[in-house]
Amino acid sequence: MTSKTYDVHIIGGGLAGSEAAWQLARRGMRVRLSEMRGSGEMTPAHQTDGLAELVCSNSFRSDNDESNAVGLLHHEMRTLDSLVMHAGEKARVPAGSAMAVDRDVFSAEVSKALGDHPNVTIVRERIDRLPESGPTIVATGPLTAQALASSIVAATGEERLAFFDAIAPIVYRDSIDMSKAWIQSRWNKRTEASNEDGDYINCPMTKEQYLAFHKGLIEGEKSEFKEWEKDTPYFDGCMPIEVMAERGVDTLRYGPMKGVGLDNPHDTTPEFPQGRWPYAVVQLRQDNKLGTLWNMVGFQTKLKYGAQVELFRTIPGLENAEFARLGGLHRNTFLNSPQVLDRQLRLRAAPHIRFAGQVTGCEGYVESAAIGLVAGMMTAAELGGRDWKPLPPTTAMGALLSHITGDADAATFQPMNVNFGLFPPLHEVKKKARKQAYTDRAKADLAEWIRSAEPVPA
């Protein structure tokens, strides 16, 4: 294809790029799909040149669309004729209530569907710079090549493209025991956006609790960096909490777990009627505009997930904590999307360019594909001269998109899986019934959106 014979240029043939290409092609748009692998280039993690190669797990996680946010996302993608979900069904292998696939069959199905489509031309080439004009979708994923990453930095700013996840755990607000925790900013300093009491939820620790917690950090089972992550030079910028703990028993008490300036109202005496300072404290900061998700400040970690849950539930106030996301630290290239992208995934500094997939700050195979699906639909609407009708934020796709493009706190933005904490809350529904209520509402709202927006071609 030449520049005159295609309508949209997609850079990256992973799940997001493949899904975007499919959505555009089936709406009559001509697509140039540029994929570096197969041109003599390869990433450190991929093994083949197949489109949509799965480089880690072969699982798309839960397929339960009645009470699981990931399963609901599957349902919504199927409703919108997702290529990834269609190929996944053909490649499916037994995995109980989860959806798992044969990697090779899955990649072959995606490659064949796009290779056979008359509106798609797959070009094996490395793109080193963002195109200066023409509708473009960048879906280069967590291993974006350095030259293109440098071009993205030039377009967005030095501080708006990260090369690693420094992920702190995120807790559902309604699972925190506020009879032990309290809300307060240190020294009662508040921002303009503060709530009435302060910016942080504080979980206090006695000396004995802190020492036991410190020991758990030191002894807990850790994950290792993958071979292709070890030479990435960016990890020094964010220290895992267990590494800080190894530097001395009091390091955390004078760092992210310092208790000074925080008056525990559950520990008052005549001498300290406002409450005493705890020996140590774990602080949580609001992570989304809805106030349903709170992140554990400074708790990026390489502890394995089971060890995290066991240890973090020893923290007073978090004994019954439910986690929307657990901590981690690994190589990833992603934008600070709430700052640099508009609500339609367009780069504010260059609106002819959209981003899709993991590079936008979503986490997971199906989340990446879902954002690619939406990017394709948005681009098709724009090229067709139609106004884009936003997806309802009550749907899984709409909630994830809203989080990425503005509802997340830009100052603490890190990649996120889809979860019910991103959805507008249903406080009037009893907690045990909420997951079902979320999915019922989402399905009804998506059906109404389809009827009114007519995004799916006949």
Coordinates of C-alpha atoms in Angstrom, one line a residue:
M1 CA 0.0 0.0 0.0
T2 CA 1.1 3.6 -0.6
S3 CA -0.1 6.6 1.4
K4 CA -2.9 7.1 -1.1
T5 CA -4.3 3.6 -0.8
Y6 CA -5.1 3.2 2.9
D7 CA -7.3 5.1 5.3
V8 CA -5.7 4.3 8.6
H9 CA -2.2 3.3 9.6
I10 CA -2.0 0.9 12.6
I11 CA 1.4 0.5 14.2
G12 CA 1.7 -2.8 16.1
G13 CA 0.2 -6.2 15.4
G14 CA -0.5 -7.4 19.0
L15 CA -3.9 -7.9 20.4
A16 CA -4.9 -4.2 20.4
G17 CA -3.6 -3.5 16.9
S18 CA -5.1 -6.6 15.5
E19 CA -8.5 -5.9 17.1
A20 CA -8.4 -2.2 15.9
A21 CA -7.6 -3.4 12.3
W22 CA -10.5 -5.8 12.3
Q23 CA -13.0 -3.3 13.6
L24 CA -11.9 -0.8 10.9
A25 CA -11.7 -3.3 8.1
R26 CA -15.2 -4.7 8.6
R27 CA -16.5 -1.1 8.5
G28 CA -15.0 -0.6 5.1
M29 CA -11.8 1.2 6.0
R30 CA -8.6 0.3 4.3
V31 CA -5.9 -0.5 6.9
R32 CA -2.1 -0.7 6.7
L33 CA -1.0 -2.8 9.7
S34 CA 2.7 -2.4 10.4
E35 CA 4.3 -5.1 12.5
M36 CA 8.0 -5.1 13.3
R37 CA 8.3 -8.8 13.8
G38 CA 8.9 -10.6 10.5
S39 CA 11.0 -7.7 9.1
G40 CA 14.2 -9.1 10.7
E41 CA 13.4 -7.4 14.0
M42 CA 12.2 -9.1 17.2
T43 CA 11.4 -8.1 20.8
P44 CA 13.1 -9.7 23.7
A45 CA 9.9 -11.4 24.8
H46 CA 8.3 -12.7 21.6
Q47 CA 9.1 -16.0 20.0
T48 CA 7.3 -15.8 16.6
D49 CA 6.2 -13.3 14.0
G50 CA 2.5 -14.2 14.4
L51 CA 0.0 -11.5 15.0
A52 CA -1.5 -11.3 18.5
E53 CA 1.2 -13.6 20.0
L54 CA 0.6 -14.3 23.7
V55 CA 3.9 -13.8 25.4
C56 CA 3.0 -14.6 29.0
S57 CA 0.0 -16.6 30.2
N58 CA -2.4 -18.3 27.8
S59 CA -5.4 -17.3 29.9
F60 CA -8.0 -14.6 29.3
R61 CA -9.1 -15.1 32.9
S62 CA -12.6 -15.5 34.1
D63 CA -15.4 -16.1 31.5
N64 CA -18.1 -15.6 34.0
D65 CA -20.2 -12.6 32.8
E66 CA -22.7 -12.7 35.7
S67 CA -20.4 -11.7 38.6
N68 CA -16.9 -11.0 37.2
A69 CA -15.7 -7.8 35.6
V70 CA -13.4 -9.6 33.2
G71 CA -16.1 -12.0 32.2
L72 CA -18.4 -9.1 31.6
L73 CA -15.7 -7.5 29.4
H74 CA -15.6 -10.8 27.4
H75 CA -19.4 -10.6 26.9
E76 CA -19.2 -7.0 25.7
M77 CA -16.5 -7.7 23.3
R78 CA -18.4 -10.7 21.8
T79 CA -21.4 -8.4 21.5
L80 CA -19.3 -6.1 19.4
D81 CA -17.9 -8.9 17.2
S82 CA -14.4 -8.9 18.6
L83 CA -11.8 -10.8 16.5
V84 CA -9.8 -11.6 19.7
M85 CA -12.8 -13.3 21.3
H86 CA -13.8 -15.1 18.0
A87 CA -10.3 -16.5 17.6
G88 CA -10.2 -17.3 21.3
E89 CA -13.2 -19.5 21.0
K90 CA -11.6 -21.4 18.1
A91 CA -8.4 -21.9 20.1
R92 CA -10.1 -22.6 23.4
V93 CA -8.7 -25.3 25.8
P94 CA -10.2 -26.6 29.0
A95 CA -9.7 -24.2 32.0
G96 CA -12.9 -24.5 34.1
S97 CA -14.7 -21.2 34.4
A98 CA -11.8 -19.4 32.9
M99 CA -11.1 -18.9 29.2
A100 CA -7.7 -20.2 28.1
V101 CA -6.4 -20.8 24.6
D102 CA -3.8 -22.7 22.6
R103 CA -1.3 -19.9 21.9
D104 CA -0.3 -21.1 18.4
V105 CA -3.9 -21.7 17.2
F106 CA -5.0 -18.4 18.6
S107 CA -2.3 -16.4 16.8
A108 CA -2.9 -18.3 13.6
E109 CA -6.6 -17.6 13.7
V110 CA -6.0 -13.8 14.2
S111 CA -3.3 -13.8 11.5
K112 CA -5.5 -15.6 9.0
A113 CA -8.6 -13.5 9.6
L114 CA -6.6 -10.3 9.0
G115 CA -4.5 -11.7 6.2
D116 CA -7.6 -12.8 4.3
H117 CA -9.4 -9.6 4.7
P118 CA -9.3 -7.5 1.5
N119 CA -9.2 -4.2 3.5
V120 CA -6.1 -5.1 5.5
T121 CA -2.5 -5.1 4.3
I122 CA 0.0 -6.4 6.7
V123 CA 3.5 -4.9 6.3
R124 CA 6.5 -6.2 8.1
E125 CA 8.4 -3.1 9.0
R126 CA 9.7 -1.2 11.9
I127 CA 8.3 2.3 12.5
D128 CA 10.7 4.6 14.2
R129 CA 8.7 7.9 14.3
L130 CA 5.1 8.9 14.9
P131 CA 3.6 9.8 11.5
E132 CA 3.3 13.6 11.0
S133 CA -0.2 13.3 9.4
G134 CA -2.9 10.8 8.6
P135 CA -5.2 8.8 10.9
T136 CA -2.9 6.6 13.0
I137 CA -3.4 4.1 15.8
V138 CA -0.3 3.3 17.9
A139 CA -0.6 -0.1 19.6
T140 CA 3.0 -1.1 20.2
G141 CA 2.4 -2.6 23.6
P142 CA 4.7 -2.8 26.7
L143 CA 7.8 -3.5 24.6
T144 CA 7.7 -0.4 22.4
A145 CA 11.0 -0.2 20.5
Q146 CA 13.4 2.5 21.7
A147 CA 13.3 4.7 18.6
L148 CA 9.6 4.9 18.5
A149 CA 9.5 5.4 22.3
S150 CA 11.8 8.4 21.9
S151 CA 9.5 9.8 19.2
I152 CA 6.6 9.5 21.7
V153 CA 8.6 11.2 24.4
A154 CA 9.2 14.1 22.0
A155 CA 5.5 14.4 21.4
T156 CA 4.3 14.0 24.9
G157 CA 7.1 15.2 27.3
E158 CA 9.8 13.5 29.2
E159 CA 7.8 12.7 32.3
R160 CA 4.7 11.3 30.5
L161 CA 6.1 8.0 29.2
A162 CA 7.1 5.3 31.7
F163 CA 9.3 2.3 31.0
F164 CA 8.3 0.2 34.0
D165 CA 5.3 -0.5 36.2
A166 CA 5.9 0.5 39.8
I167 CA 2.6 -0.8 41.0
A168 CA 1.3 -0.3 44.5
P169 CA -1.7 -2.5 45.6
I170 CA -5.2 -1.0 45.3
V171 CA -7.9 -1.8 47.8
Y172 CA -11.6 -1.5 47.5
R173 CA -12.7 1.3 49.8
D174 CA -15.7 -0.6 51.2
S175 CA -13.4 -3.4 52.4
I176 CA -11.4 -1.1 54.8
D177 CA -12.3 -1.3 58.5
M178 CA -12.7 2.3 59.5
S179 CA -13.2 1.4 63.1
K180 CA -9.4 0.9 63.1
A181 CA -8.3 3.3 60.3
W182 CA -9.1 7.0 59.9
I183 CA -8.9 9.8 57.3
Q184 CA -6.4 12.5 57.9
S185 CA -3.6 14.4 56.0
R186 CA -0.3 14.6 57.8
W187 CA -0.1 17.6 60.0
N188 CA -3.7 18.2 58.8
K189 CA -2.4 19.8 55.6
R190 CA -5.0 19.6 52.9
T191 CA -5.2 20.3 49.2
E192 CA -8.1 22.2 47.5
A193 CA -9.4 18.8 46.4
S194 CA -9.4 17.3 50.0
N195 CA -12.4 15.9 51.5
E196 CA -13.7 17.2 54.8
D197 CA -11.2 15.2 56.9
G198 CA -8.1 14.9 54.7
D199 CA -6.5 13.1 51.8
Y200 CA -5.4 9.8 53.3
I201 CA -6.8 6.7 55.0
N202 CA -4.3 5.8 57.8
C203 CA -3.9 2.3 59.2
P204 CA -1.8 2.4 62.4
M205 CA 0.7 -0.1 63.7
T206 CA 2.1 -0.7 67.2
K207 CA 5.8 -1.5 67.5
E208 CA 5.1 -5.3 67.7
Q209 CA 2.8 -5.2 64.7
Y210 CA 5.4 -3.2 62.7
L211 CA 8.3 -5.5 63.6
A212 CA 6.2 -8.6 62.5
F213 CA 5.3 -6.8 59.3
H214 CA 8.9 -5.9 58.6
K215 CA 10.0 -9.5 59.1
G216 CA 7.2 -10.6 56.7
L217 CA 8.5 -8.3 54.0
I218 CA 12.1 -9.6 54.4
E219 CA 11.1 -13.3 54.4
G220 CA 8.1 -13.2 52.0
E221 CA 8.5 -15.0 48.7
K222 CA 9.4 -12.7 45.8
S223 CA 9.1 -12.8 42.0
E224 CA 12.2 -12.6 39.9
F225 CA 12.7 -10.2 37.0
K226 CA 12.4 -11.9 33.6
E227 CA 15.7 -12.2 31.7
W228 CA 14.6 -9.5 29.3
E229 CA 13.8 -7.1 32.1
K230 CA 17.1 -7.3 34.0
D231 CA 19.0 -4.9 31.6
T232 CA 16.2 -2.3 31.7
P233 CA 17.8 0.8 33.3
Y234 CA 14.7 2.4 34.8
F235 CA 14.1 0.3 37.9
D236 CA 16.2 2.4 40.2
G237 CA 13.7 5.2 40.1
C238 CA 11.2 3.3 42.3
M239 CA 12.3 1.1 45.1
P240 CA 10.3 -2.0 46.1
I241 CA 9.2 -1.8 49.7
E242 CA 11.0 -5.0 50.6
V243 CA 14.3 -3.6 49.4
M244 CA 13.7 -0.5 51.6
A245 CA 13.0 -2.9 54.5
E246 CA 16.3 -4.7 53.9
R247 CA 18.2 -1.4 54.4
G248 CA 17.3 -1.3 58.1
V249 CA 14.5 -2.1 60.5
D250 CA 13.6 1.6 60.8
T251 CA 13.9 2.6 57.2
L252 CA 10.2 2.3 56.5
R253 CA 9.3 4.1 59.7
Y254 CA 11.2 7.1 58.4
G255 CA 9.9 6.7 54.9
P256 CA 6.5 5.6 53.5
M257 CA 5.3 4.3 56.9
K258 CA 6.2 7.2 59.2
G259 CA 3.6 8.0 61.8
V260 CA 4.6 11.6 62.7
G261 CA 1.9 14.2 62.3
L262 CA -1.0 11.7 62.3
D263 CA -3.3 11.7 65.3
N264 CA -5.0 8.3 65.7
P265 CA -8.5 9.1 67.0
H266 CA -8.8 5.4 68.1
D267 CA -5.9 5.9 70.6
T268 CA -6.7 8.9 72.8
T269 CA -5.5 9.7 76.3
P270 CA -5.9 12.7 78.6
E271 CA -2.4 13.8 77.5
F272 CA -3.3 13.3 73.8
P273 CA -7.0 14.0 73.5
Q274 CA -6.8 14.3 69.7
G275 CA -5.1 10.9 69.5
R276 CA -1.5 9.8 69.6
W277 CA 1.0 9.3 66.7
P278 CA 1.2 5.6 65.8
Y279 CA 4.6 3.8 65.9
A280 CA 4.1 3.3 62.1
V281 CA 1.3 3.8 59.7
V282 CA 0.2 2.5 56.3
Q283 CA -1.4 5.2 54.2
L284 CA -3.8 4.8 51.4
R285 CA -4.6 7.5 48.8
Q286 CA -7.7 7.9 46.7
D287 CA -7.0 6.4 43.3
N288 CA -10.1 7.3 41.2
K289 CA -12.7 10.1 41.1
L290 CA -15.4 7.8 42.3
G291 CA -13.5 7.2 45.5
T292 CA -14.1 3.4 45.3
L293 CA -10.4 2.6 44.9
W294 CA -7.5 3.5 47.2
N295 CA -3.8 2.7 46.6
M296 CA -1.3 1.8 49.3
V297 CA 1.2 4.6 49.2
G298 CA 4.8 3.5 48.5
F299 CA 4.0 -0.2 48.5
Q300 CA 5.3 -1.2 45.0
T301 CA 6.6 -4.7 45.6
K302 CA 8.0 -7.9 44.0
L303 CA 6.3 -10.1 46.6
K304 CA 4.3 -12.8 45.0
Y305 CA 0.6 -12.3 45.0
G306 CA -0.2 -14.9 47.7
A307 CA 2.4 -13.5 50.0
Q308 CA 1.1 -9.9 49.5
V309 CA -2.5 -10.8 50.4
E310 CA -1.4 -12.8 53.5
L311 CA 1.0 -10.0 54.7
F312 CA -1.1 -7.0 53.9
R313 CA -4.1 -8.4 55.7
T314 CA -2.1 -8.3 58.9
I315 CA -2.3 -4.5 58.7
P316 CA -4.9 -3.1 61.1
G317 CA -7.9 -2.0 59.1
L318 CA -7.0 -4.2 56.2
E319 CA -7.8 -7.6 57.8
N320 CA -10.6 -8.2 55.3
A321 CA -9.2 -6.1 52.5
E322 CA -10.2 -6.9 48.9
F323 CA -7.7 -6.0 46.3
A324 CA -8.6 -4.5 42.9
R325 CA -4.9 -4.9 42.0
L326 CA -1.9 -6.3 43.8
G327 CA 1.6 -4.8 43.7
G328 CA 4.3 -5.4 41.1
L329 CA 7.4 -4.0 39.4
H330 CA 8.1 -5.0 35.8
R331 CA 9.2 -3.6 32.5
N332 CA 6.4 -1.9 30.6
T333 CA 6.1 1.1 28.3
F334 CA 3.0 3.2 29.0
L335 CA 1.7 6.7 28.7
N336 CA 0.3 8.9 31.5
S337 CA -2.9 8.7 29.5
P338 CA -5.1 10.9 31.8
Q339 CA -2.6 13.7 30.9
V340 CA -1.8 13.2 27.3
L341 CA -4.9 11.5 25.7
D342 CA -8.4 13.0 25.3
R343 CA -11.6 11.0 25.9
Q344 CA -11.3 9.5 22.4
L345 CA -7.8 8.1 23.0
R346 CA -6.3 10.9 20.7
L347 CA -3.0 12.4 21.5
R348 CA -3.7 16.0 22.6
A349 CA -0.5 17.2 21.0
A350 CA -1.3 15.4 17.7
P351 CA -5.0 14.5 17.4
H352 CA -4.5 12.5 14.2
I353 CA -2.8 9.8 16.4
R354 CA -4.7 7.5 18.7
F355 CA -3.1 5.1 21.1
A356 CA -4.5 1.7 22.0
G357 CA -3.8 -1.4 24.2
Q358 CA -1.3 -1.7 27.0
V359 CA 0.6 1.4 26.0
T360 CA -2.4 3.4 27.2
G361 CA -2.1 2.0 30.7
C362 CA -4.5 -0.9 30.8
E363 CA -3.3 -4.3 32.0
G364 CA -4.1 -7.7 30.6
Y365 CA -4.8 -9.4 27.3
V366 CA -8.6 -8.7 27.0
E367 CA -8.3 -5.2 28.4
S368 CA -5.7 -4.4 25.7
A369 CA -7.8 -5.9 23.0
A370 CA -10.9 -4.0 24.3
I371 CA -9.1 -0.7 24.0
G372 CA -8.0 -1.6 20.5
L373 CA -11.6 -2.4 19.7
V374 CA -12.8 0.9 20.9
A375 CA -10.0 2.8 19.2
G376 CA -11.0 1.1 15.9
M377 CA -14.6 2.1 16.4
M378 CA -13.8 5.6 17.2
T379 CA -11.6 6.0 14.2
A380 CA -14.2 4.5 11.9
A381 CA -16.8 7.0 13.3
E382 CA -14.5 9.9 12.7
L383 CA -13.6 8.9 9.2
G384 CA -17.3 8.3 8.5
G385 CA -18.2 11.8 9.6
R386 CA -20.2 10.6 12.6
D387 CA -20.0 12.0 16.1
W388 CA -18.8 9.4 18.6
K389 CA -21.3 8.6 21.3
P390 CA -19.3 7.7 24.4
L391 CA -19.7 4.2 25.8
P392 CA -21.7 4.2 29.1
P393 CA -19.3 4.3 32.1
T394 CA -21.5 1.6 33.6
T395 CA -20.2 -0.9 31.0
A396 CA -16.9 -2.7 31.5
M397 CA -15.4 -1.1 28.3
G398 CA -16.7 2.3 29.2
A399 CA -15.5 2.1 32.8
L400 CA -12.0 1.0 31.7
L401 CA -11.9 3.7 29.0
S402 CA -13.0 6.4 31.4
H403 CA -10.3 5.4 33.9
I404 CA -7.6 5.6 31.3
T405 CA -8.6 8.8 29.7
G406 CA -9.3 11.0 32.8
D407 CA -10.9 9.4 35.8
A408 CA -7.7 8.1 37.2
D409 CA -5.4 10.3 39.3
A410 CA -2.7 11.3 36.8
A411 CA -0.2 11.9 39.6
T412 CA -0.3 8.2 40.6
F413 CA -1.4 6.6 37.3
Q414 CA -0.3 3.0 36.8
P415 CA -1.6 0.2 34.5
M416 CA -5.0 -1.3 35.7
N417 CA -7.0 -4.4 35.0
V418 CA -10.8 -4.0 34.6
N419 CA -12.6 -4.4 37.9
F420 CA -15.8 -3.3 39.5
G421 CA -14.1 -0.6 41.4
L422 CA -14.0 1.4 38.1
F423 CA -17.8 1.3 37.8
P424 CA -20.1 4.0 39.1
P425 CA -21.1 2.5 42.5
L426 CA -24.4 0.9 43.4
H427 CA -24.6 1.9 47.1
E428 CA -28.3 1.1 47.4
V429 CA -27.6 -2.6 46.5
K430 CA -26.5 -5.0 49.2
K431 CA -22.8 -5.8 48.9
K432 CA -23.4 -9.5 48.2
A433 CA -25.7 -8.7 45.2
R434 CA -23.6 -5.9 43.7
K435 CA -21.5 -7.9 41.2
Q436 CA -24.7 -9.3 39.6
A437 CA -26.3 -5.9 39.7
Y438 CA -23.2 -4.3 38.0
T439 CA -23.3 -6.9 35.2
D440 CA -27.1 -6.6 34.7
R441 CA -26.8 -2.8 34.5
A442 CA -23.9 -3.0 32.1
K443 CA -25.6 -5.4 29.7
A444 CA -28.8 -3.3 29.6
D445 CA -26.8 -0.1 29.1
L446 CA -24.6 -1.6 26.3
A447 CA -27.7 -2.9 24.5
E448 CA -29.3 0.6 24.6
W449 CA -26.0 2.2 23.5
I450 CA -25.9 -0.1 20.5
R451 CA -29.5 0.7 19.6
S452 CA -28.8 4.4 19.7
A453 CA -25.3 4.6 18.4
E454 CA -25.5 1.9 15.7
P455 CA -21.8 1.2 15.8
V456 CA -22.0 -2.4 14.5
P457 CA -22.3 -2.8 10.7
A458 CA -24.9 -5.3 9.4

